[in-house]
C-alpha positions as semicolon CSV with decimal commas, in nm:
position;residue;x (nm);y (nm);z (nm)
1;Y;12,081;15,489;37,463
2;Q;12,408;15,664;37,375
3;R;12,604;15,419;37,591
4;R;12,430;15,134;37,406
5;V;12,521;15,275;37,064
6;R;12,881;15,330;37,174
7;G;12,890;14,970;37,298
8;I;12,766;14,834;36,962
9;S;13,015;15,051;36,771
10;S;13,294;14,934;36,997
11;G;13,191;14,572;36,934
12;F;13,207;14,620;36,555
13;G;13,543;14,790;36,598
14;M;13,677;14,482;36,773
15;L;13,534;14,257;36,503
16;R;13,680;14,458;36,213
17;P;14,030;14,301;36,227
18;V;13,873;13,955;36,240
19;L;13,652;14,030;35,940
20;L;13,947;14,168;35,746
21;L;14,148;13,854;35,824
22;L;13,862;13,630;35,708
23;R;13,832;13,830;35,387
24;L;14,205;13,794;35,325
25;L;14,187;13,418;35,379
26;L;13,900;13,390;35,131
27;L;14,102;13,579;34,872
28;L;14,397;13,346;34,927
29;L;14,189;13,031;34,882
30;P;14,227;12,887;34,528
31;Q;13,928;12,951;34,308
32;Q;13,891;12,580;34,239
33;T;13,769;12,504;34,589
34;Q;13,469;12,730;34,546
35;G;13,294;12,526;34,277
36;G;13,363;12,276;34,004
37;S;13,244;12,496;33,718
38;C;13,477;12,790;33,807
39;S;13,167;12,996;33,889
40;S;13,371;13,199;34,136
41;G;13,632;13,297;33,880
42;M;13,915;13,182;33,656
43;E;14,290;13,206;33,696
44;F;14,468;13,287;33,369
45;P;14,833;13,190;33,319
46;R;15,061;13,485;33,252
47;E;15,436;13,438;33,198
48;T;15,388;13,098;33,359
49;W;15,114;12,898;33,533
50;N;14,992;12,934;33,889
51;L;15,037;12,600;34,069
52;V;14,762;12,471;34,299
53;P;14,820;12,136;34,480
54;P;14,571;11,863;34,383
55;S;14,406;11,858;34,727
56;Q;14,336;12,233;34,707
57;A;14,204;12,194;34,353
58;G;13,940;11,943;34,464
59;F;14,129;11,620;34,386
60;D;14,211;11,324;34,606
61;P;14,590;11,297;34,543
62;D;14,597;10,920;34,596
63;L;14,308;10,864;34,356
64;L;14,473;11,091;34,099
65;N;14,794;10,889;34,114
66;R;14,590;10,570;34,074
67;S;14,425;10,724;33,768
68;W;14,764;10,766;33,596
69;T;14,845;10,404;33,682
70;K;14,517;10,281;33,532
71;L;14,567;10,487;33,217
72;A;14,921;10,351;33,179
73;T;14,783;9,998;33,142
74;L;14,675;10,105;32,792
75;G;15,025;10,209;32,689
76;P;15,231;10,524;32,738
77;I;15,024;10,813;32,875
78;G;15,278;11,064;32,743
79;N;15,335;11,408;32,888
80;V;15,015;11,529;33,055
81;F;14,929;11,880;33,174
82;L;14,627;11,894;33,406
83;S;14,463;12,228;33,481
84;R;14,155;12,327;33,679
85;C;13,994;12,668;33,642
86;G;14,310;12,797;33,476
87;S;14,565;12,685;33,737
88;L;14,813;12,401;33,699
89;V;14,720;12,104;33,916
90;Q;14,974;11,845;33,802
91;A;15,224;11,793;33,522
92;V;15,322;11,437;33,431
93;G;15,644;11,409;33,234
94;D;15,805;11,700;33,051
95;T;15,519;11,934;32,955
96;S;15,757;12,208;32,841
97;R;15,896;12,009;32,548
98;P;15,747;12,095;32,206
99;G;15,641;11,798;31,995
100;L;15,438;11,727;31,683
101;V;15,067;11,784;31,748
102;W;14,935;11,639;31,420
103;S;14,564;11,718;31,375
104;L;14,558;11,948;31,677
105;G;14,680;12,194;31,413
106;K;14,324;12,196;31,280
107;T;14,210;12,347;31,608
108;L;14,488;12,608;31,603
109;A;14,374;12,708;31,253
110;A;14,011;12,715;31,363
111;M;14,086;12,938;31,662
112;A;14,273;13,175;31,432
113;A;13,965;13,177;31,209
114;G;13,751;13,251;31,514
115;R;13,970;13,552;31,591
116;L;13,923;13,688;31,238
117;V;13,546;13,637;31,270
118;T;13,553;13,823;31,602
119;L;13,741;14,111;31,436
120;N;13,475;14,118;31,160
121;Q;13,743;14,059;30,896
122;I;13,543;13,765;30,762
123;G;13,202;13,616;30,829
124;L;13,146;13,260;30,940
125;H;12,911;13,204;30,647
126;D;13,113;13,397;30,387
127;E;13,209;13,201;30,076
128;L;13,583;13,167;30,014
129;E;13,728;13,261;29,678
130;L;13,906;12,970;29,499
131;S;13,717;12,712;29,707
132;D;13,556;12,573;29,390
133;N;13,891;12,520;29,215
134;P;14,147;12,319;29,418
135;V;14,413;12,313;29,147
136;L;14,411;12,691;29,101
137;A;14,390;12,739;29,479
138;A;14,713;12,543;29,530
139;Q;14,889;12,754;29,268
140;E;14,763;13,086;29,404
141;L;14,822;13,011;29,773
142;G;15,154;12,826;29,752
143;L;15,015;12,488;29,860
144;D;15,141;12,142;29,764
145;E;15,033;12,128;29,399
146;E;15,094;11,754;29,373
147;L;14,851;11,677;29,658
148;F;14,589;11,909;29,507
149;S;14,638;11,793;29,146
150;D;14,346;11,548;29,140
151;G;14,107;11,775;29,326
152;V;13,765;11,800;29,160
153;G;13,654;12,153;29,081
154;G;13,304;12,289;29,033
155;G;12,996;12,341;29,242
156;R;12,940;12,657;29,443
157;R;13,205;12,819;29,656
158;R;13,224;12,682;30,008
159;T;13,174;12,885;30,325
160;L;13,417;12,919;30,612
161;F;13,166;12,738;30,835
162;E;13,162;12,441;30,597
163;F;13,541;12,418;30,605
164;L;13,554;12,438;30,985
165;S;13,287;12,168;31,023
166;M;13,436;11,929;30,763
167;S;13,125;11,959;30,547
168;S;13,279;12,146;30,250
169;D;13,336;11,849;30,015
170;F;13,631;12,055;29,888
171;G;13,800;11,880;29,595
172;L;13,569;11,577;29,610
173;A;13,339;11,438;29,341
174;N;12,962;11,494;29,359
175;P;12,993;11,767;29,622
176;E;12,706;11,862;29,851
177;P;12,856;12,139;30,066
178;G;12,683;12,170;30,401
179;R;12,498;11,838;30,359
180;S;12,791;11,601;30,330
181;A;13,089;11,505;30,547
182;A;13,452;11,414;30,480
183;Y;13,758;11,440;30,704
184;N;13,965;11,639;30,456
185;N;14,321;11,755;30,529
186;N;14,355;11,943;30,201
187;A;14,040;12,140;30,284
188;V;14,197;12,256;30,611
189;D;14,526;12,348;30,446
190;F;14,332;12,548;30,186
191;Y;14,114;12,754;30,419
192;A;14,403;12,816;30,662
193;A;14,624;12,942;30,379
194;F;14,340;13,152;30,239
195;L;14,279;13,321;30,575
196;Q;14,648;13,366;30,641
197;R;14,735;13,518;30,302
198;R;14,417;13,681;30,176
199;V;14,255;13,799;30,502
200;A;14,526;13,839;30,766
201;L;14,784;13,929;30,496
202;L;15,059;13,725;30,659
203;S;15,319;13,512;30,480
204;D;15,400;13,259;30,753
205;P;15,160;13,004;30,912
206;V;15,337;13,015;31,251
207;E;15,315;13,395;31,258
208;F;14,947;13,366;31,164
209;V;14,867;13,143;31,463
210;R;15,086;13,349;31,692
211;R;14,937;13,684;31,591
212;M;14,579;13,559;31,600
213;I;14,595;13,356;31,923
214;F;14,916;13,328;32,124
215;D;14,991;13,701;32,128
216;H;14,669;13,730;32,330
217;I;14,702;13,430;32,563
218;G;15,080;13,400;32,592
219;Q;15,320;13,112;32,538
220;E;15,627;12,978;32,715
221;D;15,781;12,751;32,453
222;E;15,864;12,758;32,084
223;I;15,595;12,681;31,827
224;T;15,714;12,564;31,485
225;L;15,576;12,399;31,172
226;A;15,718;12,081;31,019
227;E;15,911;12,120;30,695
228;A;15,621;11,975;30,494
229;G;15,420;12,281;30,599
230;H;15,076;12,123;30,654
231;V;14,874;12,323;30,907
232;S;14,616;12,041;30,897
233;G;14,859;11,808;31,068
234;Y;14,920;11,590;30,765
235;K;15,282;11,469;30,800
236;G;15,306;11,617;31,150
237;G;15,206;11,982;31,126
238;F;15,283;12,217;31,415
239;S;15,505;12,142;31,713
240;A;15,402;12,283;32,051
241;S;15,433;12,199;32,420
242;P;15,144;12,061;32,629
243;R;15,153;12,360;32,863
244;D;15,112;12,601;32,572
245;L;14,835;12,391;32,417
246;A;14,660;12,393;32,755
247;R;14,629;12,772;32,716
248;I;14,406;12,703;32,415
249;G;14,194;12,484;32,640
250;V;14,167;12,758;32,904
251;L;14,066;13,006;32,634
252;L;13,787;12,770;32,528
253;L;13,691;12,701;32,889
254;A;13,652;13,078;32,939
255;N;13,424;13,099;32,631
256;G;13,686;13,283;32,426
257;S;13,780;13,542;32,689
258;W;14,119;13,602;32,847
259;T;14,142;13,814;33,163
260;N;13,803;13,971;33,087
261;R;13,899;14,054;32,727
262;S;13,732;13,882;32,433
263;V;13,980;13,705;32,205
264;I;13,722;13,486;32,029
265;Q;13,354;13,566;32,049
266;S;13,159;13,331;32,276
267;E;12,914;13,244;31,997
268;F;13,200;13,096;31,794
269;V;13,321;12,887;32,090
270;D;12,966;12,766;32,154
271;S;12,928;12,653;31,793
272;A;13,275;12,498;31,787
273;S;13,202;12,279;32,088
274;K;12,871;12,135;31,966
275;P;12,799;11,883;31,686
276;Q;12,750;12,068;31,357
277;I;12,692;11,787;31,107
278;A;12,342;11,639;31,099
279;S;12,296;11,274;31,185
280;D;12,154;11,203;30,837
281;A;12,437;11,377;30,649
282;R;12,589;11,186;30,363
283;V;12,947;11,066;30,415
284;N;13,135;11,134;30,093
285;Q;13,312;10,822;29,964
286;D;13,527;10,991;29,700
287;K;13,904;10,946;29,744
288;V;13,862;10,740;30,064
289;G;14,203;10,609;30,159
290;E;14,388;10,915;30,028
291;K;14,470;11,064;30,366
292;W;14,517;11,413;30,229
293;W;14,162;11,409;30,087
294;N;13,937;11,173;30,283
295;I;14,016;10,960;30,591
296;G;13,721;10,723;30,579
297;A;13,716;10,606;30,943
298;L;13,711;10,964;31,067
299;S;13,467;11,083;30,800
300;G;13,213;10,830;30,923
301;A;13,241;10,970;31,278
302;L;13,170;11,332;31,179
303;P;12,785;11,327;31,175
304;F;12,604;11,355;31,507
305;S;12,526;11,026;31,685
306;E;12,346;11,034;32,018
307;A;12,482;10,689;32,104
308;G;12,836;10,784;32,002
309;H;13,070;10,648;31,738
310;V;13,234;10,332;31,871
311;G;13,582;10,229;31,768
312;Q;13,836;10,481;31,649
313;M;13,673;10,789;31,800
314;G;13,622;10,629;32,142
315;G;13,250;10,704;32,161
316;D;13,257;11,069;32,046
317;R;12,918;11,198;31,933
318;G;13,027;11,406;31,637
319;Y;13,226;11,706;31,517
320;G;13,186;12,076;31,585
321;L;13,419;12,338;31,438
322;S;13,751;12,149;31,464
323;L;13,648;11,993;31,797
324;W;13,514;11,644;31,876
325;V;13,219;11,615;32,118
326;L;13,268;11,358;32,393
327;P;13,005;11,098;32,497
328;E;12,687;11,217;32,667
329;M;12,795;11,103;33,016
330;F;13,061;11,378;33,009
331;G;12,803;11,653;32,969
332;R;12,936;11,943;32,758
333;A;13,294;11,813;32,739
334;Y;13,483;11,809;32,408
335;H;13,836;11,777;32,276
336;A;14,082;11,861;32,003
337;S;14,247;11,547;31,873
338;G;14,575;11,461;31,705
339;L;14,734;11,137;31,588
340;Y;14,906;10,907;31,841
341;G;14,721;11,034;32,148
342;N;14,767;11,412;32,135
343;Y;14,468;11,586;32,293
344;V;14,337;11,906;32,442
345;I;14,034;11,806;32,650
346;V;13,794;12,064;32,792
347;D;13,535;11,979;33,059
348;P;13,333;12,297;33,134
349;E;13,123;12,140;33,410
350;N;13,430;12,062;33,620
351;G;13,659;12,340;33,499
352;L;13,912;12,089;33,366
353;V;14,162;12,121;33,083
354;V;14,386;11,825;32,999
355;A;14,661;11,859;32,738
356;T;14,844;11,541;32,638
357;Q;15,148;11,487;32,422
358;N;15,211;11,134;32,302
359;H;15,351;10,930;32,016
360;A;15,211;10,582;32,063
361;D;14,997;10,359;31,842
362;K;14,818;10,228;32,152
363;H;14,718;10,491;32,405
364;P;14,425;10,610;32,618
365;S;14,135;10,775;32,438
366;A;14,025;11,127;32,528
367;A;13,725;10,976;32,706
368;A;13,953;10,748;32,913
369;Y;14,176;11,037;33,020
370;L;13,874;11,243;33,127
371;A;13,685;10,961;33,301
372;C;13,989;10,860;33,508
373;I;14,080;11,217;33,597
374;R;13,720;11,297;33,696
375;S;13,708;10,984;33,910
376;A;13,981;11,140;34,127
377;L;13,773;11,449;34,208
378;M;13,661;11,467;34,570
379;N;13,307;11,532;34,450
380;G;13,337;11,288;34,157
381;S;13,061;11,044;34,072
382;Q;13,080;10,667;34,086
383;S;12,990;10,656;33,718
384;D;13,321;10,826;33,632
385;G;13,511;10,555;33,822
386;A;13,312;10,281;33,651
387;M;13,374;10,440;33,311
388;C;13,745;10,472;33,387
389;D;13,761;10,101;33,465
390;Q;13,568;10,016;33,150
391;L;13,772;10,236;32,916
392;T;14,109;10,130;33,053
393;A;14,026;9,767;32,988
394;R;14,137;9,802;32,626
395;P;14,384;10,028;32,438
396;H;14,278;10,291;32,189
397;E;14,430;10,311;31,842
398;R;14,421;10,598;31,594
399;E;14,507;10,583;31,226
């Protein structure tokens, strides 16, 4: 019996180096190969991004190259940063160059708001002082008084949630906060300035976004604000690089956590990435055509639509808290959107983040980018390929 036990022990002793080697190999394998939803873990960029070749990240390299070619039939695809489960898979163009992000600034402001909510410095459903008086708000917060001069006052004070979901009716006639919708740049500039100055007690919008978000997730390139100073993206807004904006996408993909530390509470991210305006909400028609108050084409796409809003929004199903919800075929995917084809696209089911920087009137939609990229996955579905072909048949234009 003792000889038998010694024999078994000796056998395990011989196997130990093999087992240790196998364990080491498993640790060296990129997380992306273990599952599309990053169930086995996330890689978070530090000073720079970890690079994983497309084939190791679950992509067919030839199909991925064909995807860029298909997308380019719609016009310039811009600088594109593709990440899976937090690692860089491919960078197309110069993804280190900062450029105007336009309405992506709304998402930067919203993430800063989410940080303040997480810190319990303000509640998501707290009413904001001055939100019932646009003219006084501009004076008190140092905003563009000319743009706010015809804002309609009155009604109850609006909540932070209503500002984030574009349902505040701030400055518009016949307001129905929470039951109405209007894509309102002035509303974003107001709540961002209010949070920056009255809650975070900071004097500079760039410092506000940096302190609330980028100090926690890192950045590699300079982030600035256009001279006009509109956080909302009106007249350009912030400038940032695709690889830094992709960090925002990874933060969202990780449900607000960064290296196991909560930056934004997961409940906020969950709300932000789902439609928040009811399908029967009224679309406010006041000041339509005044792009600082009410962009009509976008206002009409804010309420939830199961079938999706055709045309300008490329089939998106509605608006969350600064994020647009992609068509149903993409599952839980959503995106931040800026003028001229600037996007941060997040696909939780496949662990994908796509950050694009563009400046073209005709360009791929967020749905086209995602469909074509997903069609290059080794485990991708035929429906993604069919949707890529369908969406690349015609260019997408944004006002």
